[in-house]
Short mmCIF file of C-alpha atoms and ligand atoms in Angstrom, two decimals:
data_model
loop_
_atom_site.label_atom_id
_atom_site.label_comp_id
_atom_site.label_asym_id
_atom_site.label_seq_id
_atom_site.Cartn_x
_atom_site.Cartn_y
_atom_site.Cartn_z
CA MET A 178 39.81 78.93 82.70
CA ILE A 179 36.33 77.63 82.00
CA GLU A 180 33.30 77.82 84.23
CA THR A 181 32.86 74.65 86.30
CA ARG A 182 29.35 73.70 87.41
CA ILE A 183 28.38 70.97 89.87
CA LEU A 184 25.06 69.52 88.72
CA LYS A 185 22.68 67.20 90.56
CA PRO A 186 21.65 64.34 88.28
CA THR A 187 18.30 64.73 86.51
CA ASP A 188 17.20 63.70 83.01
CA ALA A 189 17.99 67.25 81.85
CA THR A 190 21.47 67.49 83.41
CA LEU A 191 22.42 64.00 82.21
CA TYR A 192 21.45 64.97 78.71
CA GLU A 193 23.41 68.21 79.03
CA ALA A 194 26.45 66.29 80.29
CA ALA A 195 26.24 63.88 77.35
CA ALA A 196 25.92 66.77 74.88
CA THR A 197 28.92 68.47 76.50
CA LEU A 198 31.01 65.30 76.06
CA ALA A 199 29.85 64.92 72.46
CA ALA A 200 30.97 68.51 71.83
CA GLY A 201 34.50 67.61 72.97
CA ALA A 202 34.45 69.21 76.45
CA LEU A 203 35.19 67.52 79.78
CA VAL A 204 32.64 66.16 82.27
CA ALA A 205 33.48 64.59 85.64
CA PHE A 206 31.14 61.81 86.68
CA PRO A 207 30.85 59.31 89.52
CA THR A 208 31.61 55.62 89.17
CA GLU A 209 31.42 53.11 92.01
CA THR A 210 35.24 53.31 92.37
CA VAL A 211 36.19 57.01 92.12
CA TYR A 212 35.06 60.05 90.09
CA GLY A 213 36.33 60.05 86.51
CA LEU A 214 37.38 63.02 84.36
CA GLY A 215 35.56 62.12 81.14
CA GLY A 216 36.22 63.13 77.56
CA ASP A 217 35.35 61.64 74.14
CA ALA A 218 37.87 58.80 73.77
CA THR A 219 37.63 58.94 69.99
CA SER A 220 38.66 62.62 69.86
CA ASP A 221 42.36 63.52 70.01
CA THR A 222 41.41 67.03 71.12
CA ALA A 223 39.18 65.90 73.97
CA VAL A 224 41.82 63.40 75.13
CA ALA A 225 44.49 66.09 74.99
CA LYS A 226 42.28 68.26 77.23
CA ILE A 227 42.20 65.46 79.81
CA PHE A 228 46.00 65.19 79.91
CA GLU A 229 46.26 68.98 80.19
CA ALA A 230 43.63 69.36 82.93
CA LYS A 231 45.35 66.71 85.09
CA ALA A 232 48.92 67.68 84.11
CA ARG A 233 49.26 63.98 83.40
CA PRO A 234 52.32 62.59 81.60
CA SER A 235 51.13 61.64 78.11
CA PHE A 236 52.92 58.26 78.25
CA ASN A 237 50.35 57.19 80.85
CA PRO A 238 47.38 55.70 78.95
CA LEU A 239 43.70 56.18 79.84
CA ILE A 240 40.81 53.78 80.43
CA SER A 241 37.93 53.86 77.92
CA HIS A 242 34.51 53.49 79.55
CA VAL A 243 31.58 51.89 77.75
CA PRO A 244 28.01 51.05 78.82
CA ASP A 245 27.98 47.30 78.10
CA LEU A 246 29.94 44.25 77.00
CA ASP A 247 29.08 44.53 73.32
CA ALA A 248 30.48 48.06 73.22
CA ALA A 249 33.65 46.71 74.86
CA PHE A 250 33.96 43.81 72.38
CA ALA A 251 33.79 46.35 69.53
CA LEU A 252 36.99 48.04 70.79
CA GLY A 253 39.27 45.18 71.79
CA ASN A 254 40.03 41.57 70.93
CA PHE A 255 38.65 39.55 73.82
CA ASN A 256 40.10 36.05 74.07
CA LYS A 257 38.27 33.34 76.02
CA ARG A 258 39.65 34.45 79.37
CA ALA A 259 38.84 38.10 78.74
CA ARG A 260 35.28 37.21 77.79
CA ALA A 261 34.87 35.13 80.91
CA ALA A 262 36.18 37.90 83.17
CA ALA A 263 33.96 40.46 81.43
CA GLU A 264 30.88 38.28 81.79
CA VAL A 265 31.42 37.67 85.50
CA PHE A 266 32.79 41.00 86.73
CA TRP A 267 31.23 43.63 84.42
CA PRO A 268 29.61 45.96 85.12
CA GLY A 269 31.95 46.50 88.05
CA PRO A 270 35.22 47.79 89.54
CA MET A 271 37.50 46.04 87.01
CA THR A 272 39.41 47.30 83.96
CA LEU A 273 40.62 44.85 81.31
CA VAL A 274 43.70 45.39 79.16
CA VAL A 275 43.28 43.59 75.84
CA GLN A 276 44.68 43.87 72.32
CA ARG A 277 43.28 46.79 70.40
CA ARG A 278 41.06 45.85 67.45
CA GLU A 279 42.32 46.90 64.07
CA ASN A 280 39.41 49.28 63.45
CA CYS A 281 39.33 50.54 67.06
CA PRO A 282 38.20 54.18 67.04
CA ILE A 283 39.94 55.12 70.31
CA SER A 284 42.43 57.99 69.99
CA LEU A 285 46.03 56.72 69.95
CA LEU A 286 46.80 59.47 72.42
CA ALA A 287 44.39 57.82 74.91
CA SER A 288 46.24 54.51 74.67
CA ALA A 289 49.65 56.24 74.59
CA GLY A 290 50.48 54.55 71.31
CA LEU A 291 50.31 51.03 72.80
CA ASP A 292 48.78 48.16 70.81
CA THR A 293 46.68 47.29 73.85
CA ILE A 294 43.72 49.14 75.28
CA ALA A 295 42.21 49.46 78.77
CA ILE A 296 38.40 49.13 78.90
CA ARG A 297 35.89 49.30 81.75
CA VAL A 298 32.12 48.90 82.09
CA PRO A 299 31.30 50.71 85.35
CA ALA A 300 28.35 49.64 87.51
CA HIS A 301 27.35 53.05 88.89
CA PRO A 302 23.85 53.78 87.51
CA LEU A 303 24.69 57.42 86.70
CA ALA A 304 27.85 56.43 84.81
CA ALA A 305 25.94 53.73 82.94
CA GLU A 306 23.16 56.15 81.98
CA LEU A 307 25.64 58.81 80.86
CA LEU A 308 27.57 56.30 78.73
CA ARG A 309 24.38 54.99 77.12
CA THR A 310 23.23 58.54 76.35
CA VAL A 311 26.52 59.77 74.87
CA ASP A 312 26.86 56.51 72.89
CA ARG A 313 30.62 56.59 72.35
CA PRO A 314 33.57 55.44 74.49
CA ILE A 315 34.55 57.91 77.20
CA ALA A 316 38.16 58.16 78.35
CA ALA A 317 38.23 58.83 82.08
CA PRO A 318 41.17 58.82 84.45
CA SER A 319 40.49 59.62 88.07
CA ALA A 320 39.36 63.28 88.30
CA ASN A 321 42.32 64.66 90.25
CA PRO A 322 45.55 66.45 89.38
CA SER A 323 48.11 63.80 88.42
CA GLY A 324 49.85 62.21 91.42
CA ARG A 325 47.40 63.46 94.03
CA VAL A 326 44.66 61.70 96.00
CA SER A 327 41.78 60.38 93.85
CA PRO A 328 38.33 61.97 94.33
CA THR A 329 35.40 60.12 95.91
CA THR A 330 32.99 63.09 96.05
CA ALA A 331 32.02 65.92 93.68
CA GLU A 332 33.59 68.41 96.11
CA HIS A 333 36.95 66.59 95.86
CA VAL A 334 36.78 67.01 92.07
CA LEU A 335 36.01 70.71 92.38
CA ALA A 336 38.89 71.20 94.83
CA GLY A 337 41.40 69.83 92.28
CA LEU A 338 39.98 70.70 88.88
CA ALA A 339 37.87 73.90 89.20
CA GLY A 340 38.20 75.90 85.98
CA LYS A 341 39.38 72.84 84.04
CA VAL A 342 36.18 70.81 83.67
CA SER A 343 32.80 72.03 82.38
CA ILE A 344 30.43 69.90 84.45
CA ILE A 345 30.79 67.78 87.57
CA LEU A 346 27.85 65.39 87.93
CA ASP A 347 27.25 64.97 91.64
CA GLY A 348 26.30 61.39 92.47
CA GLY A 349 27.32 61.53 96.14
CA PRO A 350 30.20 59.53 97.63
CA CYS A 351 31.61 56.52 95.72
CA SER A 352 30.76 53.16 97.28
CA VAL A 353 34.05 51.31 96.62
CA GLY A 354 36.40 54.27 97.04
CA LEU A 355 39.52 52.76 95.34
CA GLU A 356 40.28 52.72 91.62
CA SER A 357 39.35 49.62 89.61
CA THR A 358 41.48 46.50 89.46
CA VAL A 359 43.52 46.70 86.24
CA LEU A 360 43.80 43.16 84.84
CA ASP A 361 46.02 42.57 81.82
CA LEU A 362 44.69 39.72 79.67
CA SER A 363 46.52 40.77 76.52
CA GLY A 364 49.31 38.22 76.92
CA GLU A 365 49.77 34.63 78.07
CA ALA A 366 49.66 35.13 81.85
CA PRO A 367 46.77 37.09 83.42
CA THR A 368 48.42 39.86 85.43
CA ILE A 369 47.01 42.35 87.91
CA LEU A 370 48.67 45.66 87.06
CA ARG A 371 46.80 47.56 89.79
CA PRO A 372 45.04 45.84 92.70
CA GLY A 373 41.43 46.81 93.43
CA ALA A 374 38.10 45.48 94.67
CA VAL A 375 38.17 42.53 92.25
CA THR A 376 40.96 40.55 93.89
CA ALA A 377 43.26 37.76 92.68
CA GLU A 378 41.33 35.35 94.93
CA MET A 379 38.13 36.27 93.10
CA LEU A 380 39.70 35.94 89.64
CA GLU A 381 41.68 32.71 90.03
CA PRO A 382 38.75 30.24 90.09
CA LEU A 383 37.81 31.64 86.67
CA LEU A 384 41.21 32.31 85.07
CA GLY A 385 43.71 30.07 86.81
CA PRO A 386 46.84 31.60 88.34
CA VAL A 387 46.89 35.39 88.28
CA ALA A 388 50.21 37.18 88.63
CA ALA A 389 50.62 40.43 90.51
CA ALA A 390 52.76 42.87 88.60
CA GLY A 391 56.02 43.64 90.38
CA ALA A 392 58.68 46.05 89.26
CA SER A 393 57.91 45.42 85.58
CA ALA A 394 54.50 46.99 86.14
CA LYS A 395 56.14 50.34 85.66
CA ILE A 396 56.55 49.56 82.00
CA ALA A 397 53.28 47.66 81.56
CA ALA A 398 51.12 50.20 83.37
CA PRO A 399 53.00 53.45 83.21
CA GLY A 400 50.35 54.96 85.49
CA MET A 401 51.71 53.01 88.37
CA LEU A 402 54.37 55.62 89.06
CA GLU A 403 55.95 55.21 92.44
CA SER A 404 54.68 58.36 94.18
CA HIS A 405 50.95 58.64 93.60
CA TYR A 406 47.74 59.21 95.57
CA ALA A 407 49.85 61.57 97.63
CA PRO A 408 48.58 64.19 100.08
CA ALA A 409 50.80 67.25 100.62
CA LEU A 410 51.88 65.98 104.06
CA PRO A 411 54.33 63.07 104.36
CA VAL A 412 52.71 59.72 105.13
CA ARG A 413 54.19 57.17 107.57
CA LEU A 414 52.94 53.56 107.39
CA ASN A 415 52.44 50.73 109.92
CA ALA A 416 52.40 53.25 112.75
CA GLU A 417 51.39 52.10 116.21
CA THR A 418 50.69 55.64 117.32
CA ALA A 419 51.21 59.28 116.31
CA GLU A 420 54.41 61.10 117.10
CA GLU A 421 54.50 64.77 118.16
CA GLY A 422 52.83 66.88 115.44
CA GLU A 423 51.52 63.91 113.44
CA LEU A 424 47.86 63.14 112.76
CA PHE A 425 46.81 59.51 113.18
CA LEU A 426 44.69 57.38 110.87
CA GLY A 427 43.61 54.25 112.72
CA PHE A 428 42.24 50.85 111.77
CA GLY A 429 40.52 48.33 114.05
CA GLU A 430 42.13 48.19 117.46
CA ALA A 431 44.95 50.52 116.46
CA SER A 432 42.88 53.59 117.26
CA GLY A 433 45.68 56.01 118.18
CA PRO A 434 45.35 58.99 120.47
CA ASP A 435 41.96 60.33 121.60
CA GLY A 436 40.06 62.04 118.82
CA ALA A 437 42.08 60.39 116.03
CA GLU A 438 40.32 59.42 112.80
CA THR A 439 39.90 55.77 111.87
CA LEU A 440 39.50 54.00 108.54
CA SER A 441 37.23 51.50 110.27
CA ALA A 442 36.84 51.09 114.01
CA ALA A 443 35.42 47.63 113.36
CA GLY A 444 38.46 46.64 111.27
CA ASP A 445 36.29 46.26 108.14
CA LEU A 446 38.33 46.47 104.92
CA THR A 447 35.39 47.44 102.71
CA GLU A 448 34.58 50.37 104.96
CA ALA A 449 38.27 51.30 105.11
CA ALA A 450 38.59 51.34 101.30
CA ALA A 451 35.52 53.54 100.93
CA ARG A 452 36.86 56.04 103.48
CA LEU A 453 40.59 56.02 102.62
CA PHE A 454 40.84 58.89 100.12
CA SER A 455 38.34 61.12 101.98
CA LEU A 456 40.28 60.75 105.21
CA LEU A 457 43.68 61.30 103.57
CA ARG A 458 42.27 64.57 102.27
CA ALA A 459 40.68 65.54 105.58
CA LEU A 460 43.94 64.95 107.48
CA ASP A 461 46.04 66.80 104.91
CA ARG A 462 46.00 70.12 106.73
CA PRO A 463 48.47 72.83 107.56
CA GLY A 464 49.91 72.78 111.06
CA ALA A 465 50.55 69.05 111.14
CA ILE A 466 53.92 67.54 110.20
CA GLY A 467 52.67 64.24 108.81
CA ILE A 468 50.02 61.53 108.68
CA ALA A 469 50.70 58.27 110.54
CA VAL A 470 48.63 55.29 109.38
CA ALA A 471 47.92 52.12 111.36
CA PRO A 472 48.85 48.72 109.84
CA ILE A 473 46.27 47.27 107.41
CA PRO A 474 46.14 43.48 106.90
CA GLU A 475 47.47 42.38 103.49
CA THR A 476 44.41 40.24 102.65
CA GLY A 477 41.46 40.72 100.27
CA LEU A 478 40.81 44.42 99.73
CA GLY A 479 43.70 45.17 102.10
CA VAL A 480 46.10 44.46 99.20
CA ALA A 481 44.63 47.39 97.22
CA ILE A 482 44.49 49.67 100.28
CA ASN A 483 48.15 48.96 101.09
CA ASP A 484 49.12 49.54 97.45
CA ARG A 485 47.60 53.04 97.58
CA LEU A 486 49.12 53.75 101.00
CA ARG A 487 52.61 52.69 99.88
CA ARG A 488 52.39 55.05 96.92
CA ALA A 489 51.07 57.87 99.14
CA ALA A 490 54.12 57.29 101.37
CA ALA A 491 56.67 56.88 98.55
CA PRO A 492 59.47 59.44 98.14
CA ARG A 493 58.24 62.42 96.14
CA ALA A 494 59.76 63.25 92.78
O1 LIG B 705 38.46 53.13 88.87
C1 LIG B 705 39.07 53.55 87.89
O2 LIG B 705 39.75 52.79 87.17
C2 LIG B 705 38.95 55.05 87.56
C3 LIG B 705 37.51 55.29 87.11
C4 LIG B 705 37.26 56.72 86.71
O3 LIG B 705 37.15 54.40 86.09
N1 LIG B 705 39.89 55.41 86.53
C5 LIG B 705 41.22 55.43 86.76
O4 LIG B 705 41.97 55.82 85.67
O5 LIG B 705 41.72 55.14 87.82
P1 LIG B 705 43.52 56.19 85.75
O6 LIG B 705 43.82 56.80 84.42
O7 LIG B 705 43.78 57.05 86.93
O8 LIG B 705 44.24 54.82 85.83
C6 LIG B 705 44.32 53.98 84.69
C7 LIG B 705 45.39 52.92 84.89
C8 LIG B 705 46.77 53.53 84.87
O9 LIG B 705 47.57 52.87 85.84
C9 LIG B 705 47.26 53.22 83.45
O10 LIG B 705 48.65 53.17 83.34
C10 LIG B 705 46.60 51.87 83.22
O11 LIG B 705 45.32 51.99 83.82
N2 LIG B 705 46.43 51.59 81.78
C11 LIG B 705 45.65 52.23 80.89
N3 LIG B 705 45.80 51.71 79.65
C12 LIG B 705 46.68 50.71 79.76
C13 LIG B 705 47.27 49.77 78.84
N4 LIG B 705 46.96 49.76 77.55
N5 LIG B 705 48.15 48.88 79.33
C14 LIG B 705 48.47 48.87 80.64
N6 LIG B 705 47.96 49.73 81.55
C15 LIG B 705 47.09 50.63 81.13
MG1 LIG B 706 44.51 58.08 88.84
#
């Protein structure tokens, strides 16, 4: 066990966080999507600590975070499409999978031995400042025990990883609330391996047809294991109302019984995405027998919300 400290961001704590990362220890930090569990992506030891802290299967590769496009271009081979996507959507809630450059310094453990690499330039000002200060790629999966609900506040990180991470930089709640879109541009057909806030509709004008990964995604993005983002309680989808003993999570007009929580009373998908993980955690309490969730439209950001909900509801291993 190591001592875990939650620090408010100041020049001094940012510098301390960067020095901690450079020394090979782990620092959790906010991005606009979710909190990441960061470690030096070029250090096998630091990357091994990430897998251990999360109890994450080591065949599931990590995203390397960098402060700007040039730092990204130094790690991977960006073809024309990858450059275009990077220029339009970075910094932002999108991860690109590209071919690894020959001299790429990223630990092979971080990319699980694949010849591709996942890279992201986050937009959150604290993440950007931390990455500029530490001046090396930072591997960062979501800062939660593997398979559980991703964290959107510093307190969520503490609840899952106390004693396993040195510093948690507290940047308040994440604005997007769902993990980044993972877009594979390493092959011929652009493919969304994980839906997120950058949607197929947003990408297609730039890239042409974008495929959504189906069953084969399990091989391409090993992280997309069936049961994931799961609270301890069972989750039931497309529920019109709560059954005896269930807690209800509403959306729009499907507001459930009196006093039930809602993802967005106004039926706003952006608000629903930002609140999803917090509410799944809040409803995950002893005494209830399950969480019933109202239907969410399968459009825009709803695709990513439904993806996470289906995995939260999937049969547990
Ligand atoms: O929003 C996010 O993406 C957050 C923040 C912290 O940046 N990070 C995150 O990381 O969600 P993680 O490790 O929980 O998810 C990374 C996803 C996994 O599904 C993994 O399998 C996939 O990216 N991935 C990583 N490298 C890959 C590669 N070379 N090829 C295909 N998929 C890859
Ligand atoms: Mg994750």
